[in-house]
Amino acid sequence: MPLVLDVLRHAEAEPAGPAGDAERALTPAGRRAIEALARRLAAEGWRPGRIFTSPLLRARQTAEIARAASPQAPVIEPLEELRAEREPADVLAALAAARAGDGHVLLVTHQPLAGRLAALLTGSETPFKPGTLARFECPAGSRPGGGRLVMSVPPAAR
C-alpha cells in the first residue's frame, strides 16, 4: 500500500509564558479550528494507521483533537524529528525507522518544518497557516520528490 501522508500544522497557540515555548497551549480559537477539521475528517471516514506528533504541547493537543475524529485511531506517538527546527530529511528517516513508510500516516508539526517537508516531498512549497492540513500521496514511500499534494485544507475553509 502506498504512503498517504497527512501533514498538520498545530493550531493557533497562546504566546509563550513563563514555562517557555514548549508549553504553549492552544487558544480557544485554535481548539475550535481543529475540532472543525476533526468533524470534517470524521465525515470523510478518516482513519490514519499511525499518528506522530512533535513533543511540544500545542502539537500534542492538536493531535489529540484530530485523533478524536477516528473511532479506532491508533495511539499518538511523539517524534522529536517533528520539532520546528529539524530537517525534513530527518522526518523521512524517522518514518522509515518507525516502519511507517506505507499506509495512512498523520504528522502534527510546526512551521517552518511543515513547509520544508512539503517542498522536499513535492518540489514546491505548500502554505501552512496554523491548523492547515495537507495530504500527500507518496506511491514510492517517503522519499524526496516522491510525493504529490492531493489536498490542502486551510483553517478558513472549515
Short mmCIF file of C-alpha atoms in Angstrom, two decimals, residues 5 12 17-18 20-21 25-26 30 32 34 37 47-48 59 62 65 74 81 85 98 109 113 117 126 131 142 145-146:
data_model
loop_
_atom_site.label_atom_id
_atom_site.label_comp_id
_atom_site.label_asym_id
_atom_site.label_seq_id
_atom_site.Cartn_x
_atom_site.Cartn_y
_atom_site.Cartn_z
CA LEU A 5 0.90 11.41 4.48
CA GLU A 12 -3.24 28.74 16.89
CA GLY A 17 4.69 32.32 29.01
CA PRO A 18 6.96 31.61 31.97
CA GLY A 20 8.53 28.71 27.68
CA ASP A 21 7.74 27.90 24.07
CA ALA A 25 -1.24 25.66 24.75
CA LEU A 26 -3.81 26.04 22.00
CA GLY A 30 -7.21 27.06 17.81
CA ARG A 32 -12.32 25.21 17.61
CA ILE A 34 -9.05 21.66 14.93
CA LEU A 37 -11.24 19.82 11.00
CA ARG A 47 -8.61 6.50 9.61
CA PRO A 48 -4.86 7.01 9.87
CA ALA A 59 1.18 19.92 18.73
CA THR A 62 -3.76 19.32 18.11
CA ILE A 65 -8.27 16.63 18.99
CA PRO A 74 -4.00 4.50 16.95
CA GLU A 81 12.08 14.92 14.45
CA GLU A 85 13.93 23.33 13.77
CA ALA A 98 9.48 3.53 12.72
CA THR A 109 4.28 19.55 13.42
CA LEU A 113 9.28 22.24 9.08
CA LEU A 117 8.80 18.81 4.33
CA THR A 126 2.79 24.49 0.45
CA GLY A 131 -4.32 24.49 11.68
CA SER A 142 8.63 8.58 1.95
CA GLY A 145 10.49 14.12 -4.68
CA GLY A 146 8.26 11.08 -4.36
#
